[in-house]
């Protein structure tokens, strides 16, 4: 149980375009989803916390207008990187927790390369 | 804000040797979690420790939570090549939130066969 999927797994885009990443909890209802960014050989940095039906809470230094998060249902959250630039190239990972869970279950991640 | 420090950053061992990574928090933790991330993969939950002084074992992995609940360790006995990866500890975030996690920088373990 506790499977989280992410789509796409890889994306290459041109600078200035927007990219949408989906995160789905497949076998449980995710009351909270988290979006992380991980640069090569670095730790996971939390970008934002997303609760179903409410606005996401962004960490300090993360531009909410650039990284749009929507958590429209208990099984789906999306992260849209707007007007992507090469410095946005990174590994984006979502995680989800259910109502009765303290642990987070991670999706397989999305590697974004902005040219 | 809360900081979770992890050492060493890298560890290279010969297969069969033991390995330990240490995690220290600037604040008392209600719990600590450990994750493993294989090269090119995503973090996978290993275990959660909650009680002061708690010790848990998973086959060759031994996890400890300090008495003061500010430090933790992961020890692997007789490493195998399948143990390769980055091991992260994580504690609940600031502001009383039990749901956000603050991750340590991780320890990258490489094993020479």
JSON list of C-alpha atoms in Angstrom, two decimals:
[
{"chain": "A", "resi": 1, "resn": "UNK", "atom": "CA", "xyz": [0.00, 0.00, 0.00]},
{"chain": "A", "resi": 2, "resn": "UNK", "atom": "CA", "xyz": [0.84, 3.72, 0.12]},
{"chain": "A", "resi": 3, "resn": "UNK", "atom": "CA", "xyz": [1.83, 4.12, -3.51]},
{"chain": "A", "resi": 4, "resn": "UNK", "atom": "CA", "xyz": [2.41, 7.55, -4.96]},
{"chain": "A", "resi": 5, "resn": "UNK", "atom": "CA", "xyz": [2.85, 8.13, -8.67]},
{"chain": "A", "resi": 6, "resn": "UNK", "atom": "CA", "xyz": [4.23, 11.11, -10.49]},
{"chain": "A", "resi": 7, "resn": "UNK", "atom": "CA", "xyz": [3.93, 12.14, -14.10]},
{"chain": "A", "resi": 8, "resn": "UNK", "atom": "CA", "xyz": [5.88, 12.82, -16.19]},
{"chain": "A", "resi": 9, "resn": "UNK", "atom": "CA", "xyz": [9.08, 11.18, -15.02]},
{"chain": "A", "resi": 10, "resn": "UNK", "atom": "CA", "xyz": [11.18, 13.23, -17.42]},
{"chain": "A", "resi": 11, "resn": "UNK", "atom": "CA", "xyz": [10.52, 16.51, -19.13]},
{"chain": "A", "resi": 12, "resn": "UNK", "atom": "CA", "xyz": [12.69, 18.67, -21.35]},
{"chain": "A", "resi": 13, "resn": "UNK", "atom": "CA", "xyz": [11.36, 22.06, -22.30]},
{"chain": "A", "resi": 14, "resn": "UNK", "atom": "CA", "xyz": [12.43, 25.36, -23.75]},
{"chain": "A", "resi": 15, "resn": "UNK", "atom": "CA", "xyz": [13.07, 28.35, -21.57]},
{"chain": "A", "resi": 16, "resn": "UNK", "atom": "CA", "xyz": [9.91, 30.39, -21.04]},
{"chain": "A", "resi": 17, "resn": "UNK", "atom": "CA", "xyz": [7.45, 27.53, -21.26]},
{"chain": "A", "resi": 18, "resn": "UNK", "atom": "CA", "xyz": [5.36, 26.15, -18.43]},
{"chain": "A", "resi": 19, "resn": "UNK", "atom": "CA", "xyz": [5.51, 22.59, -17.19]},
{"chain": "A", "resi": 20, "resn": "UNK", "atom": "CA", "xyz": [2.88, 20.76, -15.19]},
{"chain": "A", "resi": 21, "resn": "UNK", "atom": "CA", "xyz": [3.77, 17.84, -12.93]},
{"chain": "A", "resi": 22, "resn": "UNK", "atom": "CA", "xyz": [1.12, 15.56, -11.48]},
{"chain": "A", "resi": 23, "resn": "UNK", "atom": "CA", "xyz": [1.31, 13.70, -8.19]},
{"chain": "A", "resi": 24, "resn": "UNK", "atom": "CA", "xyz": [-1.24, 11.01, -7.38]},
{"chain": "A", "resi": 25, "resn": "UNK", "atom": "CA", "xyz": [-1.82, 8.83, -4.36]},
{"chain": "A", "resi": 26, "resn": "UNK", "atom": "CA", "xyz": [-2.99, 5.54, -5.80]},
{"chain": "A", "resi": 27, "resn": "UNK", "atom": "CA", "xyz": [-4.30, 3.57, -2.86]},
{"chain": "A", "resi": 28, "resn": "UNK", "atom": "CA", "xyz": [-4.99, 6.09, -0.13]},
{"chain": "A", "resi": 29, "resn": "UNK", "atom": "CA", "xyz": [-6.47, 9.52, 0.31]},
{"chain": "A", "resi": 30, "resn": "UNK", "atom": "CA", "xyz": [-3.77, 12.11, 0.69]},
{"chain": "A", "resi": 31, "resn": "UNK", "atom": "CA", "xyz": [-4.92, 14.89, 2.95]},
{"chain": "A", "resi": 32, "resn": "UNK", "atom": "CA", "xyz": [-1.53, 16.55, 2.61]},
{"chain": "A", "resi": 33, "resn": "UNK", "atom": "CA", "xyz": [0.94, 16.53, -0.22]},
{"chain": "A", "resi": 34, "resn": "UNK", "atom": "CA", "xyz": [4.40, 18.00, -0.23]},
{"chain": "A", "resi": 35, "resn": "UNK", "atom": "CA", "xyz": [6.53, 19.22, -3.08]},
{"chain": "A", "resi": 36, "resn": "UNK", "atom": "CA", "xyz": [10.29, 19.01, -2.85]},
{"chain": "A", "resi": 37, "resn": "UNK", "atom": "CA", "xyz": [13.13, 20.01, -5.09]},
{"chain": "A", "resi": 38, "resn": "UNK", "atom": "CA", "xyz": [16.46, 18.23, -5.10]},
{"chain": "A", "resi": 39, "resn": "UNK", "atom": "CA", "xyz": [19.56, 19.46, -6.89]},
{"chain": "A", "resi": 40, "resn": "UNK", "atom": "CA", "xyz": [22.32, 16.98, -7.73]},
{"chain": "A", "resi": 41, "resn": "UNK", "atom": "CA", "xyz": [24.06, 15.56, -4.68]},
{"chain": "A", "resi": 42, "resn": "UNK", "atom": "CA", "xyz": [21.98, 17.69, -2.35]},
{"chain": "A", "resi": 43, "resn": "UNK", "atom": "CA", "xyz": [19.23, 17.02, 0.12]},
{"chain": "A", "resi": 44, "resn": "UNK", "atom": "CA", "xyz": [15.53, 17.44, -0.41]},
{"chain": "A", "resi": 45, "resn": "UNK", "atom": "CA", "xyz": [14.32, 20.99, 0.00]},
{"chain": "A", "resi": 46, "resn": "UNK", "atom": "CA", "xyz": [10.67, 21.44, 0.81]},
{"chain": "A", "resi": 47, "resn": "UNK", "atom": "CA", "xyz": [9.00, 23.90, -1.54]},
{"chain": "A", "resi": 48, "resn": "UNK", "atom": "CA", "xyz": [5.42, 23.84, -0.37]},
{"chain": "A", "resi": 49, "resn": "UNK", "atom": "CA", "xyz": [2.80, 21.97, 1.58]},
{"chain": "A", "resi": 50, "resn": "UNK", "atom": "CA", "xyz": [-0.53, 21.36, -0.08]},
{"chain": "A", "resi": 51, "resn": "UNK", "atom": "CA", "xyz": [-3.74, 20.48, 1.70]},
{"chain": "A", "resi": 52, "resn": "UNK", "atom": "CA", "xyz": [-6.76, 19.30, -0.22]},
{"chain": "A", "resi": 53, "resn": "UNK", "atom": "CA", "xyz": [-9.16, 22.09, -0.97]},
{"chain": "A", "resi": 54, "resn": "UNK", "atom": "CA", "xyz": [-7.02, 24.90, 0.37]},
{"chain": "A", "resi": 55, "resn": "UNK", "atom": "CA", "xyz": [-4.17, 27.08, -0.78]},
{"chain": "A", "resi": 56, "resn": "UNK", "atom": "CA", "xyz": [-0.68, 25.72, -0.59]},
{"chain": "A", "resi": 57, "resn": "UNK", "atom": "CA", "xyz": [1.75, 26.96, 2.02]},
{"chain": "A", "resi": 58, "resn": "UNK", "atom": "CA", "xyz": [5.07, 27.91, 0.50]},
{"chain": "A", "resi": 59, "resn": "UNK", "atom": "CA", "xyz": [8.43, 27.78, 2.17]},
{"chain": "A", "resi": 60, "resn": "UNK", "atom": "CA", "xyz": [10.47, 30.92, 2.50]},
{"chain": "A", "resi": 61, "resn": "UNK", "atom": "CA", "xyz": [12.17, 31.86, -0.73]},
{"chain": "A", "resi": 62, "resn": "UNK", "atom": "CA", "xyz": [9.84, 29.87, -2.96]},
{"chain": "A", "resi": 63, "resn": "UNK", "atom": "CA", "xyz": [7.90, 32.05, -5.40]},
{"chain": "A", "resi": 64, "resn": "UNK", "atom": "CA", "xyz": [4.26, 31.06, -5.28]},
{"chain": "A", "resi": 65, "resn": "UNK", "atom": "CA", "xyz": [3.52, 32.77, -8.58]},
{"chain": "A", "resi": 66, "resn": "UNK", "atom": "CA", "xyz": [6.22, 30.76, -10.28]},
{"chain": "A", "resi": 67, "resn": "UNK", "atom": "CA", "xyz": [5.44, 27.41, -8.73]},
{"chain": "A", "resi": 68, "resn": "UNK", "atom": "CA", "xyz": [1.68, 27.00, -8.87]},
{"chain": "A", "resi": 69, "resn": "UNK", "atom": "CA", "xyz": [0.27, 24.21, -6.76]},
{"chain": "A", "resi": 70, "resn": "UNK", "atom": "CA", "xyz": [-3.23, 22.84, -6.98]},
{"chain": "A", "resi": 71, "resn": "UNK", "atom": "CA", "xyz": [-4.58, 20.11, -4.71]},
{"chain": "A", "resi": 72, "resn": "UNK", "atom": "CA", "xyz": [-8.05, 19.70, -6.10]},
{"chain": "A", "resi": 73, "resn": "UNK", "atom": "CA", "xyz": [-8.79, 16.23, -4.81]},
{"chain": "A", "resi": 74, "resn": "UNK", "atom": "CA", "xyz": [-7.66, 13.82, -2.14]},
{"chain": "A", "resi": 75, "resn": "UNK", "atom": "CA", "xyz": [-5.63, 11.88, -4.68]},
{"chain": "A", "resi": 76, "resn": "UNK", "atom": "CA", "xyz": [-4.16, 14.53, -6.96]},
{"chain": "A", "resi": 77, "resn": "UNK", "atom": "CA", "xyz": [-1.88, 17.50, -6.59]},
{"chain": "A", "resi": 78, "resn": "UNK", "atom": "CA", "xyz": [-0.23, 19.36, -9.43]},
{"chain": "A", "resi": 79, "resn": "UNK", "atom": "CA", "xyz": [2.83, 21.58, -9.56]},
{"chain": "A", "resi": 80, "resn": "UNK", "atom": "CA", "xyz": [3.15, 23.97, -12.49]},
{"chain": "A", "resi": 81, "resn": "UNK", "atom": "CA", "xyz": [6.51, 25.57, -13.11]},
{"chain": "A", "resi": 82, "resn": "UNK", "atom": "CA", "xyz": [5.63, 28.74, -14.96]},
{"chain": "A", "resi": 83, "resn": "UNK", "atom": "CA", "xyz": [7.99, 30.44, -17.40]},
{"chain": "A", "resi": 84, "resn": "UNK", "atom": "CA", "xyz": [10.67, 27.89, -16.67]},
{"chain": "A", "resi": 85, "resn": "UNK", "atom": "CA", "xyz": [14.31, 28.91, -16.89]},
{"chain": "A", "resi": 86, "resn": "UNK", "atom": "CA", "xyz": [17.48, 26.79, -16.92]},
{"chain": "A", "resi": 87, "resn": "UNK", "atom": "CA", "xyz": [18.02, 27.40, -13.21]},
{"chain": "A", "resi": 88, "resn": "UNK", "atom": "CA", "xyz": [14.69, 25.64, -12.57]},
{"chain": "A", "resi": 89, "resn": "UNK", "atom": "CA", "xyz": [16.20, 22.41, -13.89]},
{"chain": "A", "resi": 90, "resn": "UNK", "atom": "CA", "xyz": [16.05, 20.00, -11.00]},
{"chain": "A", "resi": 91, "resn": "UNK", "atom": "CA", "xyz": [14.52, 16.81, -9.63]},
{"chain": "A", "resi": 92, "resn": "UNK", "atom": "CA", "xyz": [11.02, 17.55, -8.35]},
{"chain": "A", "resi": 93, "resn": "UNK", "atom": "CA", "xyz": [9.58, 15.04, -5.93]},
{"chain": "A", "resi": 94, "resn": "UNK", "atom": "CA", "xyz": [6.17, 14.94, -4.33]},
{"chain": "A", "resi": 95, "resn": "UNK", "atom": "CA", "xyz": [5.17, 13.07, -1.24]},
{"chain": "A", "resi": 96, "resn": "UNK", "atom": "CA", "xyz": [1.84, 12.36, 0.34]},
{"chain": "A", "resi": 97, "resn": "UNK", "atom": "CA", "xyz": [0.47, 11.48, 3.70]},
{"chain": "A", "resi": 98, "resn": "UNK", "atom": "CA", "xyz": [-2.95, 10.23, 4.65]},
{"chain": "A", "resi": 99, "resn": "UNK", "atom": "CA", "xyz": [-5.08, 11.35, 7.56]},
{"chain": "A", "resi": 100, "resn": "UNK", "atom": "CA", "xyz": [-3.82, 8.67, 9.92]},
{"chain": "A", "resi": 101, "resn": "UNK", "atom": "CA", "xyz": [-0.22, 8.67, 8.77]},
{"chain": "A", "resi": 102, "resn": "UNK", "atom": "CA", "xyz": [2.76, 10.53, 10.11]},
{"chain": "A", "resi": 103, "resn": "UNK", "atom": "CA", "xyz": [5.13, 9.24, 7.49]},
{"chain": "A", "resi": 104, "resn": "UNK", "atom": "CA", "xyz": [5.34, 10.56, 3.98]},
{"chain": "A", "resi": 105, "resn": "UNK", "atom": "CA", "xyz": [5.36, 8.37, 0.90]},
{"chain": "A", "resi": 106, "resn": "UNK", "atom": "CA", "xyz": [7.31, 9.70, -1.99]},
{"chain": "A", "resi": 107, "resn": "UNK", "atom": "CA", "xyz": [6.56, 9.64, -5.67]},
{"chain": "A", "resi": 108, "resn": "UNK", "atom": "CA", "xyz": [9.26, 8.56, -8.12]},
{"chain": "A", "resi": 109, "resn": "UNK", "atom": "CA", "xyz": [10.12, 12.15, -8.98]},
{"chain": "A", "resi": 110, "resn": "UNK", "atom": "CA", "xyz": [10.19, 14.24, -12.14]},
{"chain": "A", "resi": 111, "resn": "UNK", "atom": "CA", "xyz": [13.44, 15.33, -13.72]},
{"chain": "A", "resi": 112, "resn": "UNK", "atom": "CA", "xyz": [13.04, 18.71, -15.37]},
{"chain": "A", "resi": 113, "resn": "UNK", "atom": "CA", "xyz": [15.58, 20.04, -17.84]},
{"chain": "A", "resi": 114, "resn": "UNK", "atom": "CA", "xyz": [15.03, 23.53, -19.15]},
{"chain": "A", "resi": 115, "resn": "UNK", "atom": "CA", "xyz": [17.06, 24.43, -22.20]},
{"chain": "B", "resi": 1, "resn": "UNK", "atom": "CA", "xyz": [14.81, 27.54, 12.60]},
{"chain": "B", "resi": 2, "resn": "UNK", "atom": "CA", "xyz": [15.20, 23.87, 13.21]},
{"chain": "B", "resi": 3, "resn": "UNK", "atom": "CA", "xyz": [18.27, 22.27, 11.75]},
{"chain": "B", "resi": 4, "resn": "UNK", "atom": "CA", "xyz": [18.96, 18.61, 11.20]},
{"chain": "B", "resi": 5, "resn": "UNK", "atom": "CA", "xyz": [22.62, 17.82, 10.74]},
{"chain": "B", "resi": 6, "resn": "UNK", "atom": "CA", "xyz": [23.89, 14.56, 9.40]},
{"chain": "B", "resi": 7, "resn": "UNK", "atom": "CA", "xyz": [27.40, 13.14, 9.23]},
{"chain": "B", "resi": 8, "resn": "UNK", "atom": "CA", "xyz": [29.36, 11.95, 7.45]},
{"chain": "B", "resi": 9, "resn": "UNK", "atom": "CA", "xyz": [28.43, 13.37, 4.08]},
{"chain": "B", "resi": 10, "resn": "UNK", "atom": "CA", "xyz": [30.09, 10.49, 2.27]},
{"chain": "B", "resi": 11, "resn": "UNK", "atom": "CA", "xyz": [31.22, 7.03, 3.32]},
{"chain": "B", "resi": 12, "resn": "UNK", "atom": "CA", "xyz": [32.97, 4.48, 1.17]},
{"chain": "B", "resi": 13, "resn": "UNK", "atom": "CA", "xyz": [33.36, 0.98, 2.55]},
{"chain": "B", "resi": 14, "resn": "UNK", "atom": "CA", "xyz": [34.46, -2.43, 1.43]},
{"chain": "B", "resi": 15, "resn": "UNK", "atom": "CA", "xyz": [31.68, -4.96, 1.16]},
{"chain": "B", "resi": 16, "resn": "UNK", "atom": "CA", "xyz": [31.30, -6.67, 4.49]},
{"chain": "B", "resi": 17, "resn": "UNK", "atom": "CA", "xyz": [32.38, -3.66, 6.55]},
{"chain": "B", "resi": 18, "resn": "UNK", "atom": "CA", "xyz": [30.01, -1.87, 8.87]},
{"chain": "B", "resi": 19, "resn": "UNK", "atom": "CA", "xyz": [28.59, 1.60, 8.28]},
{"chain": "B", "resi": 20, "resn": "UNK", "atom": "CA", "xyz": [27.07, 4.22, 10.56]},
{"chain": "B", "resi": 21, "resn": "UNK", "atom": "CA", "xyz": [25.48, 7.57, 9.87]},
{"chain": "B", "resi": 22, "resn": "UNK", "atom": "CA", "xyz": [24.61, 10.06, 12.58]},
{"chain": "B", "resi": 23, "resn": "UNK", "atom": "CA", "xyz": [21.88, 12.64, 12.79]},
{"chain": "B", "resi": 24, "resn": "UNK", "atom": "CA", "xyz": [21.64, 15.56, 15.22]},
{"chain": "B", "resi": 25, "resn": "UNK", "atom": "CA", "xyz": [18.86, 18.04, 15.66]},
{"chain": "B", "resi": 26, "resn": "UNK", "atom": "CA", "xyz": [19.06, 21.51, 17.11]},
{"chain": "B", "resi": 27, "resn": "UNK", "atom": "CA", "xyz": [15.75, 20.89, 18.89]},
{"chain": "B", "resi": 28, "resn": "UNK", "atom": "CA", "xyz": [14.05, 17.97, 20.59]},
{"chain": "B", "resi": 29, "resn": "UNK", "atom": "CA", "xyz": [12.15, 15.85, 18.12]},
{"chain": "B", "resi": 30, "resn": "UNK", "atom": "CA", "xyz": [8.82, 14.17, 18.62]},
{"chain": "B", "resi": 31, "resn": "UNK", "atom": "CA", "xyz": [9.98, 11.52, 16.19]},
{"chain": "B", "resi": 32, "resn": "UNK", "atom": "CA", "xyz": [12.66, 10.89, 13.63]},
{"chain": "B", "resi": 33, "resn": "UNK", "atom": "CA", "xyz": [12.35, 9.13, 10.33]},
{"chain": "B", "resi": 34, "resn": "UNK", "atom": "CA", "xyz": [14.92, 7.51, 8.09]},
{"chain": "B", "resi": 35, "resn": "UNK", "atom": "CA", "xyz": [14.79, 7.26, 4.33]},
{"chain": "B", "resi": 36, "resn": "UNK", "atom": "CA", "xyz": [16.97, 5.64, 1.70]},
{"chain": "B", "resi": 37, "resn": "UNK", "atom": "CA", "xyz": [17.43, 7.03, -1.78]},
{"chain": "B", "resi": 38, "resn": "UNK", "atom": "CA", "xyz": [19.10, 4.84, -4.36]},
{"chain": "B", "resi": 39, "resn": "UNK", "atom": "CA", "xyz": [21.11, 6.60, -7.09]},
{"chain": "B", "resi": 40, "resn": "UNK", "atom": "CA", "xyz": [18.63, 8.03, -9.58]},
{"chain": "B", "resi": 41, "resn": "UNK", "atom": "CA", "xyz": [15.71, 7.06, -7.39]},
{"chain": "B", "resi": 42, "resn": "UNK", "atom": "CA", "xyz": [13.40, 8.64, -4.89]},
{"chain": "B", "resi": 43, "resn": "UNK", "atom": "CA", "xyz": [13.42, 8.50, -1.09]},
{"chain": "B", "resi": 44, "resn": "UNK", "atom": "CA", "xyz": [11.92, 5.36, 0.38]},
{"chain": "B", "resi": 45, "resn": "UNK", "atom": "CA", "xyz": [10.71, 5.31, 3.95]},
{"chain": "B", "resi": 46, "resn": "UNK", "atom": "CA", "xyz": [12.68, 2.96, 6.18]},
{"chain": "B", "resi": 47, "resn": "UNK", "atom": "CA", "xyz": [11.53, 3.54, 9.73]},
{"chain": "B", "resi": 48, "resn": "UNK", "atom": "CA", "xyz": [10.19, 5.95, 12.30]},
{"chain": "B", "resi": 49, "resn": "UNK", "atom": "CA", "xyz": [11.46, 6.21, 15.87]},
{"chain": "B", "resi": 50, "resn": "UNK", "atom": "CA", "xyz": [9.30, 7.83, 18.51]},
{"chain": "B", "resi": 51, "resn": "UNK", "atom": "CA", "xyz": [10.41, 6.85, 21.99]},
{"chain": "B", "resi": 52, "resn": "UNK", "atom": "CA", "xyz": [13.41, 8.14, 23.88]},
{"chain": "B", "resi": 53, "resn": "UNK", "atom": "CA", "xyz": [16.23, 5.60, 23.68]},
{"chain": "B", "resi": 54, "resn": "UNK", "atom": "CA", "xyz": [14.34, 3.49, 21.17]},
{"chain": "B", "resi": 55, "resn": "UNK", "atom": "CA", "xyz": [16.24, 0.90, 19.17]},
{"chain": "B", "resi": 56, "resn": "UNK", "atom": "CA", "xyz": [14.76, -0.84, 16.17]},
{"chain": "B", "resi": 57, "resn": "UNK", "atom": "CA", "xyz": [16.24, -3.42, 13.86]},
{"chain": "B", "resi": 58, "resn": "UNK", "atom": "CA", "xyz": [15.53, -4.33, 10.29]},
{"chain": "B", "resi": 59, "resn": "UNK", "atom": "CA", "xyz": [17.73, -7.28, 9.35]},
{"chain": "B", "resi": 60, "resn": "UNK", "atom": "CA", "xyz": [21.23, -5.76, 9.15]},
{"chain": "B", "resi": 61, "resn": "UNK", "atom": "CA", "xyz": [20.04, -2.21, 9.89]},
{"chain": "B", "resi": 62, "resn": "UNK", "atom": "CA", "xyz": [19.88, -0.91, 13.45]},
{"chain": "B", "resi": 63, "resn": "UNK", "atom": "CA", "xyz": [18.25, 2.43, 14.21]},
{"chain": "B", "resi": 64, "resn": "UNK", "atom": "CA", "xyz": [18.64, 4.28, 17.48]},
{"chain": "B", "resi": 65, "resn": "UNK", "atom": "CA", "xyz": [16.93, 7.35, 18.91]},
{"chain": "B", "resi": 66, "resn": "UNK", "atom": "CA", "xyz": [18.84, 9.20, 21.60]},
{"chain": "B", "resi": 67, "resn": "UNK", "atom": "CA", "xyz": [17.67, 9.55, 25.16]},
{"chain": "B", "resi": 68, "resn": "UNK", "atom": "CA", "xyz": [17.24, 13.29, 24.71]},
{"chain": "B", "resi": 69, "resn": "UNK", "atom": "CA", "xyz": [15.44, 12.75, 21.40]},
{"chain": "B", "resi": 70, "resn": "UNK", "atom": "CA", "xyz": [17.84, 15.08, 19.63]},
{"chain": "B", "resi": 71, "resn": "UNK", "atom": "CA", "xyz": [20.03, 12.55, 17.90]},
{"chain": "B", "resi": 72, "resn": "UNK", "atom": "CA", "xyz": [19.74, 9.32, 16.02]},
{"chain": "B", "resi": 73, "resn": "UNK", "atom": "CA", "xyz": [21.90, 6.83, 14.22]},
{"chain": "B", "resi": 74, "resn": "UNK", "atom": "CA", "xyz": [21.62, 4.20, 11.54]},
{"chain": "B", "resi": 75, "resn": "UNK", "atom": "CA", "xyz": [24.06, 1.34, 11.62]},
{"chain": "B", "resi": 76, "resn": "UNK", "atom": "CA", "xyz": [24.42, -1.24, 8.87]},
{"chain": "B", "resi": 77, "resn": "UNK", "atom": "CA", "xyz": [26.24, -4.45, 9.71]},
{"chain": "B", "resi": 78, "resn": "UNK", "atom": "CA", "xyz": [28.24, -6.22, 7.01]},
{"chain": "B", "resi": 79, "resn": "UNK", "atom": "CA", "xyz": [27.35, -3.93, 4.15]},
{"chain": "B", "resi": 80, "resn": "UNK", "atom": "CA", "xyz": [26.35, -5.31, 0.78]},
{"chain": "B", "resi": 81, "resn": "UNK", "atom": "CA", "xyz": [26.38, -3.67, -2.62]},
{"chain": "B", "resi": 82, "resn": "UNK", "atom": "CA", "xyz": [22.61, -3.40, -2.42]},
{"chain": "B", "resi": 83, "resn": "UNK", "atom": "CA", "xyz": [23.05, -0.98, 0.49]},
{"chain": "B", "resi": 84, "resn": "UNK", "atom": "CA", "xyz": [24.44, 1.67, -1.84]},
{"chain": "B", "resi": 85, "resn": "UNK", "atom": "CA", "xyz": [22.50, 4.92, -1.72]},
{"chain": "B", "resi": 86, "resn": "UNK", "atom": "CA", "xyz": [21.96, 8.07, 0.27]},
{"chain": "B", "resi": 87, "resn": "UNK", "atom": "CA", "xyz": [20.49, 7.72, 3.73]},
{"chain": "B", "resi": 88, "resn": "UNK", "atom": "CA", "xyz": [18.51, 10.67, 5.05]},
{"chain": "B", "resi": 89, "resn": "UNK", "atom": "CA", "xyz": [17.19, 11.34, 8.48]},
{"chain": "B", "resi": 90, "resn": "UNK", "atom": "CA", "xyz": [14.22, 13.66, 8.82]},
{"chain": "B", "resi": 91, "resn": "UNK", "atom": "CA", "xyz": [12.47, 15.30, 11.71]},
{"chain": "B", "resi": 92, "resn": "UNK", "atom": "CA", "xyz": [9.17, 17.13, 12.04]},
{"chain": "B", "resi": 93, "resn": "UNK", "atom": "CA", "xyz": [9.39, 20.74, 10.89]},
{"chain": "B", "resi": 94, "resn": "UNK", "atom": "CA", "xyz": [9.19, 23.97, 12.83]},
{"chain": "B", "resi": 95, "resn": "UNK", "atom": "CA", "xyz": [6.07, 25.64, 14.10]},
{"chain": "B", "resi": 96, "resn": "UNK", "atom": "CA", "xyz": [4.69, 22.61, 15.82]},
{"chain": "B", "resi": 97, "resn": "UNK", "atom": "CA", "xyz": [3.79, 21.00, 12.54]},
{"chain": "B", "resi": 98, "resn": "UNK", "atom": "CA", "xyz": [3.90, 17.25, 12.77]},
{"chain": "B", "resi": 99, "resn": "UNK", "atom": "CA", "xyz": [3.60, 16.84, 9.08]},
{"chain": "B", "resi": 100, "resn": "UNK", "atom": "CA", "xyz": [6.38, 18.84, 7.49]},
{"chain": "B", "resi": 101, "resn": "UNK", "atom": "CA", "xyz": [9.76, 17.17, 7.50]},
{"chain": "B", "resi": 102, "resn": "UNK", "atom": "CA", "xyz": [13.17, 18.73, 7.73]},
{"chain": "B", "resi": 103, "resn": "UNK", "atom": "CA", "xyz": [15.71, 16.51, 6.06]},
{"chain": "B", "resi": 104, "resn": "UNK", "atom": "CA", "xyz": [19.35, 16.15, 6.91]},
{"chain": "B", "resi": 105, "resn": "UNK", "atom": "CA", "xyz": [21.81, 16.52, 4.06]},
{"chain": "B", "resi": 106, "resn": "UNK", "atom": "CA", "xyz": [22.15, 12.77, 3.83]},
{"chain": "B", "resi": 107, "resn": "UNK", "atom": "CA", "xyz": [25.03, 10.33, 3.86]},
{"chain": "B", "resi": 108, "resn": "UNK", "atom": "CA", "xyz": [26.02, 8.81, 0.56]},
{"chain": "B", "resi": 109, "resn": "UNK", "atom": "CA", "xyz": [27.17, 5.24, 1.05]},
{"chain": "B", "resi": 110, "resn": "UNK", "atom": "CA", "xyz": [29.19, 3.51, -1.63]},
{"chain": "B", "resi": 111, "resn": "UNK", "atom": "CA", "xyz": [30.26, -0.10, -1.28]},
{"chain": "B", "resi": 112, "resn": "UNK", "atom": "CA", "xyz": [33.23, -1.61, -3.03]},
{"chain": "B", "resi": 113, "resn": "UNK", "atom": "CA", "xyz": [32.50, -5.25, -3.94]}
]
